[in-house]
């Protein structure tokens, strides 16, 4: 039994299962207007893609935060659950491998040059 909130153009902008401030209009669950609003709120490929991109950057922030807290002695890396330790170590290993490769190779306008070790 949803209660809806409307904007100044009389469009549904939110709904609540309980009557509360701003949500004072009752709507039938089967209301076509409510159904259309709920459909718009569903995850679309564009929204999902933006969320995934955000996830990638927040993962890096969390990795760096965990390592910083560990380096400063605020937490012990070994206090983390084994699975978390394993995942972090795998990612750290992968990042190091990628960084090592990028140190060996430079890419310039679709040309790959191998740097010499001299």
PDB file of N, CA and C in Angstrom, residues 21-114:
ATOM      1  N   UNK A  21       5.581  12.309   6.445  1.00  0.00           N
ATOM      2  CA  UNK A  21       5.599  13.683   5.946  1.00  0.00           C
ATOM      3  C   UNK A  21       5.979  13.716   4.469  1.00  0.00           C
ATOM      4  N   UNK A  22       5.147  14.360   3.686  1.00  0.00           N
ATOM      5  CA  UNK A  22       5.398  14.476   2.254  1.00  0.00           C
ATOM      6  C   UNK A  22       4.887  13.307   1.444  1.00  0.00           C
ATOM      7  N   UNK A  23       4.580  12.208   2.096  1.00  0.00           N
ATOM      8  CA  UNK A  23       4.068  11.007   1.432  1.00  0.00           C
ATOM      9  C   UNK A  23       2.629  10.782   1.894  1.00  0.00           C
ATOM     10  N   UNK A  24       1.772  11.718   1.564  1.00  0.00           N
ATOM     11  CA  UNK A  24       0.420  11.652   2.101  1.00  0.00           C
ATOM     12  C   UNK A  24      -0.626  11.204   1.077  1.00  0.00           C
ATOM     13  N   UNK A  25      -0.199  10.958  -0.156  1.00  0.00           N
ATOM     14  CA  UNK A  25      -1.157  10.507  -1.172  1.00  0.00           C
ATOM     15  C   UNK A  25      -1.047   8.997  -1.328  1.00  0.00           C
ATOM     16  N   UNK A  26      -2.137   8.320  -1.101  1.00  0.00           N
ATOM     17  CA  UNK A  26      -2.186   6.866  -1.250  1.00  0.00           C
ATOM     18  C   UNK A  26      -2.321   6.499  -2.724  1.00  0.00           C
ATOM     19  N   UNK A  27      -1.656   5.445  -3.133  1.00  0.00           N
ATOM     20  CA  UNK A  27      -1.759   4.964  -4.508  1.00  0.00           C
ATOM     21  C   UNK A  27      -1.935   3.447  -4.496  1.00  0.00           C
ATOM     22  N   UNK A  28      -2.735   2.955  -5.391  1.00  0.00           N
ATOM     23  CA  UNK A  28      -2.887   1.502  -5.536  1.00  0.00           C
ATOM     24  C   UNK A  28      -1.580   0.924  -6.082  1.00  0.00           C
ATOM     25  N   UNK A  29      -1.240  -0.260  -5.626  1.00  0.00           N
ATOM     26  CA  UNK A  29      -0.041  -0.944  -6.142  1.00  0.00           C
ATOM     27  C   UNK A  29      -0.079  -1.100  -7.646  1.00  0.00           C
ATOM     28  N   UNK A  30      -1.255  -1.273  -8.170  1.00  0.00           N
ATOM     29  CA  UNK A  30      -1.406  -1.553  -9.600  1.00  0.00           C
ATOM     30  C   UNK A  30      -1.561  -0.287 -10.447  1.00  0.00           C
ATOM     31  N   UNK A  31      -1.449   0.876  -9.832  1.00  0.00           N
ATOM     32  CA  UNK A  31      -1.576   2.138 -10.565  1.00  0.00           C
ATOM     33  C   UNK A  31      -0.561   2.174 -11.708  1.00  0.00           C
ATOM     34  N   UNK A  32      -1.027   2.471 -12.911  1.00  0.00           N
ATOM     35  CA  UNK A  32      -0.116   2.511 -14.061  1.00  0.00           C
ATOM     36  C   UNK A  32       0.937   3.604 -13.879  1.00  0.00           C
ATOM     37  N   UNK A  33       0.563   4.703 -13.250  1.00  0.00           N
ATOM     38  CA  UNK A  33       1.519   5.792 -13.008  1.00  0.00           C
ATOM     39  C   UNK A  33       2.622   5.329 -12.052  1.00  0.00           C
ATOM     40  N   UNK A  34       2.237   4.646 -10.981  1.00  0.00           N
ATOM     41  CA  UNK A  34       3.220   4.120 -10.029  1.00  0.00           C
ATOM     42  C   UNK A  34       4.086   3.055 -10.688  1.00  0.00           C
ATOM     43  N   UNK A  35       3.485   2.188 -11.462  1.00  0.00           N
ATOM     44  CA  UNK A  35       4.240   1.146 -12.156  1.00  0.00           C
ATOM     45  C   UNK A  35       5.277   1.759 -13.103  1.00  0.00           C
ATOM     46  N   UNK A  36       4.884   2.832 -13.809  1.00  0.00           N
ATOM     47  CA  UNK A  36       5.810   3.515 -14.721  1.00  0.00           C
ATOM     48  C   UNK A  36       6.972   4.128 -13.944  1.00  0.00           C
ATOM     49  N   UNK A  37       6.663   4.744 -12.786  1.00  0.00           N
ATOM     50  CA  UNK A  37       7.712   5.329 -11.945  1.00  0.00           C
ATOM     51  C   UNK A  37       8.686   4.248 -11.480  1.00  0.00           C
ATOM     52  N   UNK A  38       8.150   3.130 -11.003  1.00  0.00           N
ATOM     53  CA  UNK A  38       9.000   2.039 -10.521  1.00  0.00           C
ATOM     54  C   UNK A  38       9.851   1.463 -11.646  1.00  0.00           C
ATOM     55  N   UNK A  39       9.291   1.388 -12.824  1.00  0.00           N
ATOM     56  CA  UNK A  39      10.043   0.886 -13.981  1.00  0.00           C
ATOM     57  C   UNK A  39      11.229   1.800 -14.283  1.00  0.00           C
ATOM     58  N   UNK A  40      11.019   3.109 -14.164  1.00  0.00           N
ATOM     59  CA  UNK A  40      12.101   4.073 -14.405  1.00  0.00           C
ATOM     60  C   UNK A  40      13.220   3.929 -13.378  1.00  0.00           C
ATOM     61  N   UNK A  41      12.861   3.487 -12.175  1.00  0.00           N
ATOM     62  CA  UNK A  41      13.848   3.364 -11.107  1.00  0.00           C
ATOM     63  C   UNK A  41      14.675   2.093 -11.213  1.00  0.00           C
ATOM     64  N   UNK A  42      14.226   1.177 -12.044  1.00  0.00           N
ATOM     65  CA  UNK A  42      14.940  -0.091 -12.200  1.00  0.00           C
ATOM     66  C   UNK A  42      16.334   0.178 -12.755  1.00  0.00           C
ATOM     67  N   UNK A  43      17.245  -0.729 -12.468  1.00  0.00           N
ATOM     68  CA  UNK A  43      18.617  -0.595 -12.948  1.00  0.00           C
ATOM     69  C   UNK A  43      18.651  -0.797 -14.454  1.00  0.00           C
ATOM     70  N   UNK A  44      19.188   0.185 -15.145  1.00  0.00           N
ATOM     71  CA  UNK A  44      19.372   0.098 -16.585  1.00  0.00           C
ATOM     72  C   UNK A  44      20.842  -0.191 -16.863  1.00  0.00           C
ATOM     73  N   UNK A  45      21.179  -0.617 -18.058  1.00  0.00           N
ATOM     74  CA  UNK A  45      22.594  -0.842 -18.357  1.00  0.00           C
ATOM     75  C   UNK A  45      23.458   0.397 -18.106  1.00  0.00           C
ATOM     76  N   UNK A  46      22.911   1.589 -18.379  1.00  0.00           N
ATOM     77  CA  UNK A  46      23.680   2.820 -18.159  1.00  0.00           C
ATOM     78  C   UNK A  46      23.921   3.049 -16.676  1.00  0.00           C
ATOM     79  N   UNK A  47      22.871   2.873 -15.871  1.00  0.00           N
ATOM     80  CA  UNK A  47      23.027   3.044 -14.422  1.00  0.00           C
ATOM     81  C   UNK A  47      23.963   1.991 -13.862  1.00  0.00           C
ATOM     82  N   UNK A  48      23.839   0.770 -14.343  1.00  0.00           N
ATOM     83  CA  UNK A  48      24.682  -0.318 -13.873  1.00  0.00           C
ATOM     84  C   UNK A  48      26.138  -0.061 -14.232  1.00  0.00           C
ATOM     85  N   UNK A  49      26.384   0.444 -15.429  1.00  0.00           N
ATOM     86  CA  UNK A  49      27.741   0.748 -15.865  1.00  0.00           C
ATOM     87  C   UNK A  49      28.361   1.846 -15.006  1.00  0.00           C
ATOM     88  N   UNK A  50      27.586   2.870 -14.710  1.00  0.00           N
ATOM     89  CA  UNK A  50      28.090   3.956 -13.861  1.00  0.00           C
ATOM     90  C   UNK A  50      28.394   3.444 -12.462  1.00  0.00           C
ATOM     91  N   UNK A  51      27.542   2.574 -11.949  1.00  0.00           N
ATOM     92  CA  UNK A  51      27.763   2.002 -10.623  1.00  0.00           C
ATOM     93  C   UNK A  51      29.014   1.141 -10.612  1.00  0.00           C
ATOM     94  N   UNK A  52      29.218   0.341 -11.653  1.00  0.00           N
ATOM     95  CA  UNK A  52      30.403  -0.503 -11.730  1.00  0.00           C
ATOM     96  C   UNK A  52      31.678   0.344 -11.803  1.00  0.00           C
ATOM     97  N   UNK A  53      31.640   1.438 -12.565  1.00  0.00           N
ATOM     98  CA  UNK A  53      32.807   2.328 -12.641  1.00  0.00           C
ATOM     99  C   UNK A  53      33.092   2.929 -11.272  1.00  0.00           C
ATOM    100  N   UNK A  54      32.053   3.302 -10.564  1.00  0.00           N
ATOM    101  CA  UNK A  54      32.211   3.830  -9.214  1.00  0.00           C
ATOM    102  C   UNK A  54      32.776   2.761  -8.283  1.00  0.00           C
ATOM    103  N   UNK A  55      32.302   1.524  -8.435  1.00  0.00           N
ATOM    104  CA  UNK A  55      32.807   0.418  -7.614  1.00  0.00           C
ATOM    105  C   UNK A  55      34.306   0.244  -7.807  1.00  0.00           C
ATOM    106  N   UNK A  56      34.762   0.320  -9.047  1.00  0.00           N
ATOM    107  CA  UNK A  56      36.181   0.141  -9.317  1.00  0.00           C
ATOM    108  C   UNK A  56      37.032   1.187  -8.601  1.00  0.00           C
ATOM    109  N   UNK A  57      36.584   2.435  -8.619  1.00  0.00           N
ATOM    110  CA  UNK A  57      37.383   3.472  -7.967  1.00  0.00           C
ATOM    111  C   UNK A  57      37.301   3.375  -6.446  1.00  0.00           C
ATOM    112  N   UNK A  58      36.159   2.986  -5.911  1.00  0.00           N
ATOM    113  CA  UNK A  58      36.053   2.866  -4.460  1.00  0.00           C
ATOM    114  C   UNK A  58      36.846   1.665  -3.958  1.00  0.00           C
ATOM    115  N   UNK A  59      36.941   0.614  -4.766  1.00  0.00           N
ATOM    116  CA  UNK A  59      37.758  -0.542  -4.389  1.00  0.00           C
ATOM    117  C   UNK A  59      39.205  -0.109  -4.206  1.00  0.00           C
ATOM    118  N   UNK A  60      39.695   0.694  -5.125  1.00  0.00           N
ATOM    119  CA  UNK A  60      41.085   1.162  -5.022  1.00  0.00           C
ATOM    120  C   UNK A  60      41.279   2.021  -3.776  1.00  0.00           C
ATOM    121  N   UNK A  61      40.297   2.871  -3.474  1.00  0.00           N
ATOM    122  CA  UNK A  61      40.361   3.701  -2.274  1.00  0.00           C
ATOM    123  C   UNK A  61      40.407   2.818  -1.026  1.00  0.00           C
ATOM    124  N   UNK A  62      39.560   1.799  -0.986  1.00  0.00           N
ATOM    125  CA  UNK A  62      39.532   0.903   0.179  1.00  0.00           C
ATOM    126  C   UNK A  62      40.840   0.122   0.322  1.00  0.00           C
ATOM    127  N   UNK A  63      41.390  -0.341  -0.790  1.00  0.00           N
ATOM    128  CA  UNK A  63      42.683  -1.030  -0.737  1.00  0.00           C
ATOM    129  C   UNK A  63      43.743  -0.119  -0.138  1.00  0.00           C
ATOM    130  N   UNK A  64      43.804   1.102  -0.658  1.00  0.00           N
ATOM    131  CA  UNK A  64      44.803   2.052  -0.168  1.00  0.00           C
ATOM    132  C   UNK A  64      44.582   2.393   1.302  1.00  0.00           C
ATOM    133  N   UNK A  65      43.321   2.523   1.704  1.00  0.00           N
ATOM    134  CA  UNK A  65      43.000   2.824   3.098  1.00  0.00           C
ATOM    135  C   UNK A  65      43.434   1.682   4.015  1.00  0.00           C
ATOM    136  N   UNK A  66      43.157   0.448   3.614  1.00  0.00           N
ATOM    137  CA  UNK A  66      43.558  -0.708   4.424  1.00  0.00           C
ATOM    138  C   UNK A  66      45.072  -0.756   4.557  1.00  0.00           C
ATOM    139  N   UNK A  67      45.765  -0.538   3.463  1.00  0.00           N
ATOM    140  CA  UNK A  67      47.233  -0.569   3.508  1.00  0.00           C
ATOM    141  C   UNK A  67      47.782   0.578   4.368  1.00  0.00           C
ATOM    142  N   UNK A  68      47.195   1.753   4.262  1.00  0.00           N
ATOM    143  CA  UNK A  68      47.632   2.892   5.070  1.00  0.00           C
ATOM    144  C   UNK A  68      47.426   2.610   6.560  1.00  0.00           C
ATOM    145  N   UNK A  69      46.256   2.123   6.916  1.00  0.00           N
ATOM    146  CA  UNK A  69      45.977   1.803   8.322  1.00  0.00           C
ATOM    147  C   UNK A  69      46.911   0.717   8.838  1.00  0.00           C
ATOM    148  N   UNK A  70      47.208  -0.242   7.971  1.00  0.00           N
ATOM    149  CA  UNK A  70      48.137  -1.306   8.350  1.00  0.00           C
ATOM    150  C   UNK A  70      49.555  -0.755   8.509  1.00  0.00           C
ATOM    151  N   UNK A  71      50.004   0.070   7.570  1.00  0.00           N
ATOM    152  CA  UNK A  71      51.344   0.666   7.641  1.00  0.00           C
ATOM    153  C   UNK A  71      51.522   1.525   8.886  1.00  0.00           C
ATOM    154  N   UNK A  72      50.463   2.216   9.304  1.00  0.00           N
ATOM    155  CA  UNK A  72      50.526   3.091  10.477  1.00  0.00           C
ATOM    156  C   UNK A  72      50.312   2.332  11.783  1.00  0.00           C
ATOM    157  N   UNK A  73      50.031   1.036  11.678  1.00  0.00           N
ATOM    158  CA  UNK A  73      49.846   0.223  12.871  1.00  0.00           C
ATOM    159  C   UNK A  73      48.484   0.367  13.525  1.00  0.00           C
ATOM    160  N   UNK A  74      47.553   1.001  12.833  1.00  0.00           N
ATOM    161  CA  UNK A  74      46.202   1.148  13.382  1.00  0.00           C
ATOM    162  C   UNK A  74      45.501  -0.199  13.388  1.00  0.00           C
ATOM    163  N   UNK A  75      45.708  -0.968  12.332  1.00  0.00           N
ATOM    164  CA  UNK A  75      45.196  -2.333  12.266  1.00  0.00           C
ATOM    165  C   UNK A  75      46.357  -3.234  11.857  1.00  0.00           C
ATOM    166  N   UNK A  76      46.242  -4.504  12.170  1.00  0.00           N
ATOM    167  CA  UNK A  76      47.201  -5.492  11.719  1.00  0.00           C
ATOM    168  C   UNK A  76      46.594  -6.192  10.511  1.00  0.00           C
ATOM    169  N   UNK A  77      47.358  -6.306   9.447  1.00  0.00           N
ATOM    170  CA  UNK A  77      46.865  -6.962   8.243  1.00  0.00           C
ATOM    171  C   UNK A  77      46.378  -8.367   8.576  1.00  0.00           C
ATOM    172  N   UNK A  78      47.070  -9.028   9.484  1.00  0.00           N
ATOM    173  CA  UNK A  78      46.720 -10.400   9.845  1.00  0.00           C
ATOM    174  C   UNK A  78      45.431 -10.488  10.655  1.00  0.00           C
ATOM    175  N   UNK A  79      44.911  -9.360  11.133  1.00  0.00           N
ATOM    176  CA  UNK A  79      43.628  -9.352  11.841  1.00  0.00           C
ATOM    177  C   UNK A  79      42.446  -9.436  10.874  1.00  0.00           C
ATOM    178  N   UNK A  80      42.702  -9.140   9.626  1.00  0.00           N
ATOM    179  CA  UNK A  80      41.639  -9.238   8.620  1.00  0.00           C
ATOM    180  C   UNK A  80      41.292 -10.706   8.413  1.00  0.00           C
ATOM    181  N   UNK A  81      40.060 -10.994   8.036  1.00  0.00           N
ATOM    182  CA  UNK A  81      39.704 -12.396   7.729  1.00  0.00           C
ATOM    183  C   UNK A  81      40.619 -12.946   6.635  1.00  0.00           C
ATOM    184  N   UNK A  82      40.872 -14.234   6.703  1.00  0.00           N
ATOM    185  CA  UNK A  82      41.779 -14.872   5.732  1.00  0.00           C
ATOM    186  C   UNK A  82      41.388 -14.566   4.296  1.00  0.00           C
ATOM    187  N   UNK A  83      40.092 -14.636   3.996  1.00  0.00           N
ATOM    188  CA  UNK A  83      39.634 -14.391   2.624  1.00  0.00           C
ATOM    189  C   UNK A  83      39.948 -12.962   2.198  1.00  0.00           C
ATOM    190  N   UNK A  84      39.779 -12.005   3.100  1.00  0.00           N
ATOM    191  CA  UNK A  84      40.091 -10.607   2.781  1.00  0.00           C
ATOM    192  C   UNK A  84      41.593 -10.455   2.541  1.00  0.00           C
ATOM    193  N   UNK A  85      42.406 -11.084   3.376  1.00  0.00           N
ATOM    194  CA  UNK A  85      43.859 -11.031   3.179  1.00  0.00           C
ATOM    195  C   UNK A  85      44.241 -11.597   1.815  1.00  0.00           C
ATOM    196  N   UNK A  86      43.655 -12.755   1.474  1.00  0.00           N
ATOM    197  CA  UNK A  86      43.975 -13.399   0.193  1.00  0.00           C
ATOM    198  C   UNK A  86      43.586 -12.511  -0.983  1.00  0.00           C
ATOM    199  N   UNK A  87      42.400 -11.924  -0.932  1.00  0.00           N
ATOM    200  CA  UNK A  87      41.947 -11.064  -2.024  1.00  0.00           C
ATOM    201  C   UNK A  87      42.831  -9.835  -2.156  1.00  0.00           C
ATOM    202  N   UNK A  88      43.165  -9.218  -1.041  1.00  0.00           N
ATOM    203  CA  UNK A  88      44.027  -8.036  -1.090  1.00  0.00           C
ATOM    204  C   UNK A  88      45.417  -8.389  -1.621  1.00  0.00           C
ATOM    205  N   UNK A  89      45.954  -9.512  -1.191  1.00  0.00           N
ATOM    206  CA  UNK A  89      47.283  -9.909  -1.664  1.00  0.00           C
ATOM    207  C   UNK A  89      47.270 -10.225  -3.157  1.00  0.00           C
ATOM    208  N   UNK A  90      46.195 -10.866  -3.651  1.00  0.00           N
ATOM    209  CA  UNK A  90      46.091 -11.143  -5.092  1.00  0.00           C
ATOM    210  C   UNK A  90      46.053  -9.841  -5.884  1.00  0.00           C
ATOM    211  N   UNK A  91      45.256  -8.881  -5.408  1.00  0.00           N
ATOM    212  CA  UNK A  91      45.158  -7.598  -6.124  1.00  0.00           C
ATOM    213  C   UNK A  91      46.490  -6.857  -6.073  1.00  0.00           C
ATOM    214  N   UNK A  92      47.142  -6.871  -4.931  1.00  0.00           N
ATOM    215  CA  UNK A  92      48.444  -6.210  -4.805  1.00  0.00           C
ATOM    216  C   UNK A  92      49.456  -6.839  -5.757  1.00  0.00           C
ATOM    217  N   UNK A  93      49.430  -8.160  -5.840  1.00  0.00           N
ATOM    218  CA  UNK A  93      50.326  -8.874  -6.745  1.00  0.00           C
ATOM    219  C   UNK A  93      50.034  -8.514  -8.200  1.00  0.00           C
ATOM    220  N   UNK A  94      48.763  -8.466  -8.557  1.00  0.00           N
ATOM    221  CA  UNK A  94      48.394  -8.106  -9.936  1.00  0.00           C
ATOM    222  C   UNK A  94      48.810  -6.672 -10.254  1.00  0.00           C
ATOM    223  N   UNK A  95      48.591  -5.758  -9.315  1.00  0.00           N
ATOM    224  CA  UNK A  95      48.975  -4.355  -9.556  1.00  0.00           C
ATOM    225  C   UNK A  95      50.479  -4.227  -9.716  1.00  0.00           C
ATOM    226  N   UNK A  96      51.243  -4.961  -8.913  1.00  0.00           N
ATOM    227  CA  UNK A  96      52.709  -4.916  -9.042  1.00  0.00           C
ATOM    228  C   UNK A  96      53.151  -5.451 -10.400  1.00  0.00           C
ATOM    229  N   UNK A  97      52.531  -6.541 -10.844  1.00  0.00           N
ATOM    230  CA  UNK A  97      52.886  -7.128 -12.147  1.00  0.00           C
ATOM    231  C   UNK A  97      52.582  -6.144 -13.268  1.00  0.00           C
ATOM    232  N   UNK A  98      51.442  -5.487 -13.198  1.00  0.00           N
ATOM    233  CA  UNK A  98      51.082  -4.500 -14.219  1.00  0.00           C
ATOM    234  C   UNK A  98      52.054  -3.326 -14.199  1.00  0.00           C
ATOM    235  N   UNK A  99      52.400  -2.855 -13.002  1.00  0.00           N
ATOM    236  CA  UNK A  99      53.358  -1.748 -12.895  1.00  0.00           C
ATOM    237  C   UNK A  99      54.724  -2.148 -13.424  1.00  0.00           C
ATOM    238  N   UNK A 100      55.160  -3.379 -13.142  1.00  0.00           N
ATOM    239  CA  UNK A 100      56.446  -3.855 -13.661  1.00  0.00           C
ATOM    240  C   UNK A 100      56.441  -3.892 -15.180  1.00  0.00           C
ATOM    241  N   UNK A 101      55.335  -4.348 -15.771  1.00  0.00           N
ATOM    242  CA  UNK A 101      55.234  -4.386 -17.230  1.00  0.00           C
ATOM    243  C   UNK A 101      55.240  -2.985 -17.817  1.00  0.00           C
ATOM    244  N   UNK A 102      54.542  -2.059 -17.173  1.00  0.00           N
ATOM    245  CA  UNK A 102      54.489  -0.700 -17.711  1.00  0.00           C
ATOM    246  C   UNK A 102      55.847  -0.021 -17.596  1.00  0.00           C
ATOM    247  N   UNK A 103      56.681  -0.455 -16.640  1.00  0.00           N
ATOM    248  CA  UNK A 103      58.032   0.085 -16.540  1.00  0.00           C
ATOM    249  C   UNK A 103      58.911  -0.410 -17.692  1.00  0.00           C
ATOM    250  N   UNK A 104      58.569  -1.577 -18.239  1.00  0.00           N
ATOM    251  CA  UNK A 104      59.361  -2.156 -19.325  1.00  0.00           C
ATOM    252  C   UNK A 104      58.937  -1.687 -20.706  1.00  0.00           C
ATOM    253  N   UNK A 105      57.676  -1.266 -20.829  1.00  0.00           N
ATOM    254  CA  UNK A 105      57.105  -0.951 -22.134  1.00  0.00           C
ATOM    255  C   UNK A 105      56.596   0.473 -22.142  1.00  0.00           C
ATOM    256  N   UNK A 106      56.875   1.187 -23.251  1.00  0.00           N
ATOM    257  CA  UNK A 106      56.255   2.493 -23.422  1.00  0.00           C
ATOM    258  C   UNK A 106      55.440   2.455 -24.707  1.00  0.00           C
ATOM    259  N   UNK A 107      54.251   3.010 -24.647  1.00  0.00           N
ATOM    260  CA  UNK A 107      53.359   3.016 -25.803  1.00  0.00           C
ATOM    261  C   UNK A 107      53.244   4.442 -26.307  1.00  0.00           C
ATOM    262  N   UNK A 108      53.571   4.640 -27.603  1.00  0.00           N
ATOM    263  CA  UNK A 108      53.529   5.974 -28.191  1.00  0.00           C
ATOM    264  C   UNK A 108      52.827   5.883 -29.535  1.00  0.00           C
ATOM    265  N   UNK A 109      51.612   6.437 -29.626  1.00  0.00           N
ATOM    266  CA  UNK A 109      50.852   6.439 -30.867  1.00  0.00           C
ATOM    267  C   UNK A 109      50.803   5.060 -31.523  1.00  0.00           C
ATOM    268  N   UNK A 110      50.298   4.086 -30.790  1.00  0.00           N
ATOM    269  CA  UNK A 110      50.102   2.724 -31.267  1.00  0.00           C
ATOM    270  C   UNK A 110      51.406   1.975 -31.559  1.00  0.00           C
ATOM    271  N   UNK A 111      52.539   2.525 -31.139  1.00  0.00           N
ATOM    272  CA  UNK A 111      53.819   1.840 -31.288  1.00  0.00           C
ATOM    273  C   UNK A 111      54.285   1.417 -29.907  1.00  0.00           C
ATOM    274  N   UNK A 112      54.661   0.171 -29.781  1.00  0.00           N
ATOM    275  CA  UNK A 112      55.130  -0.341 -28.490  1.00  0.00           C
ATOM    276  C   UNK A 112      56.627  -0.463 -28.560  1.00  0.00           C
ATOM    277  N   UNK A 113      57.307   0.199 -27.655  1.00  0.00           N
ATOM    278  CA  UNK A 113      58.757   0.127 -27.559  1.00  0.00           C
ATOM    279  C   UNK A 113      59.140  -0.575 -26.267  1.00  0.00           C
ATOM    280  N   UNK A 114      60.050  -1.521 -26.372  1.00  0.00           N
ATOM    281  CA  UNK A 114      60.549  -2.190 -25.186  1.00  0.00           C
ATOM    282  C   UNK A 114      61.738  -1.365 -24.689  1.00  0.00           C
TER     283      UNK A 114
END
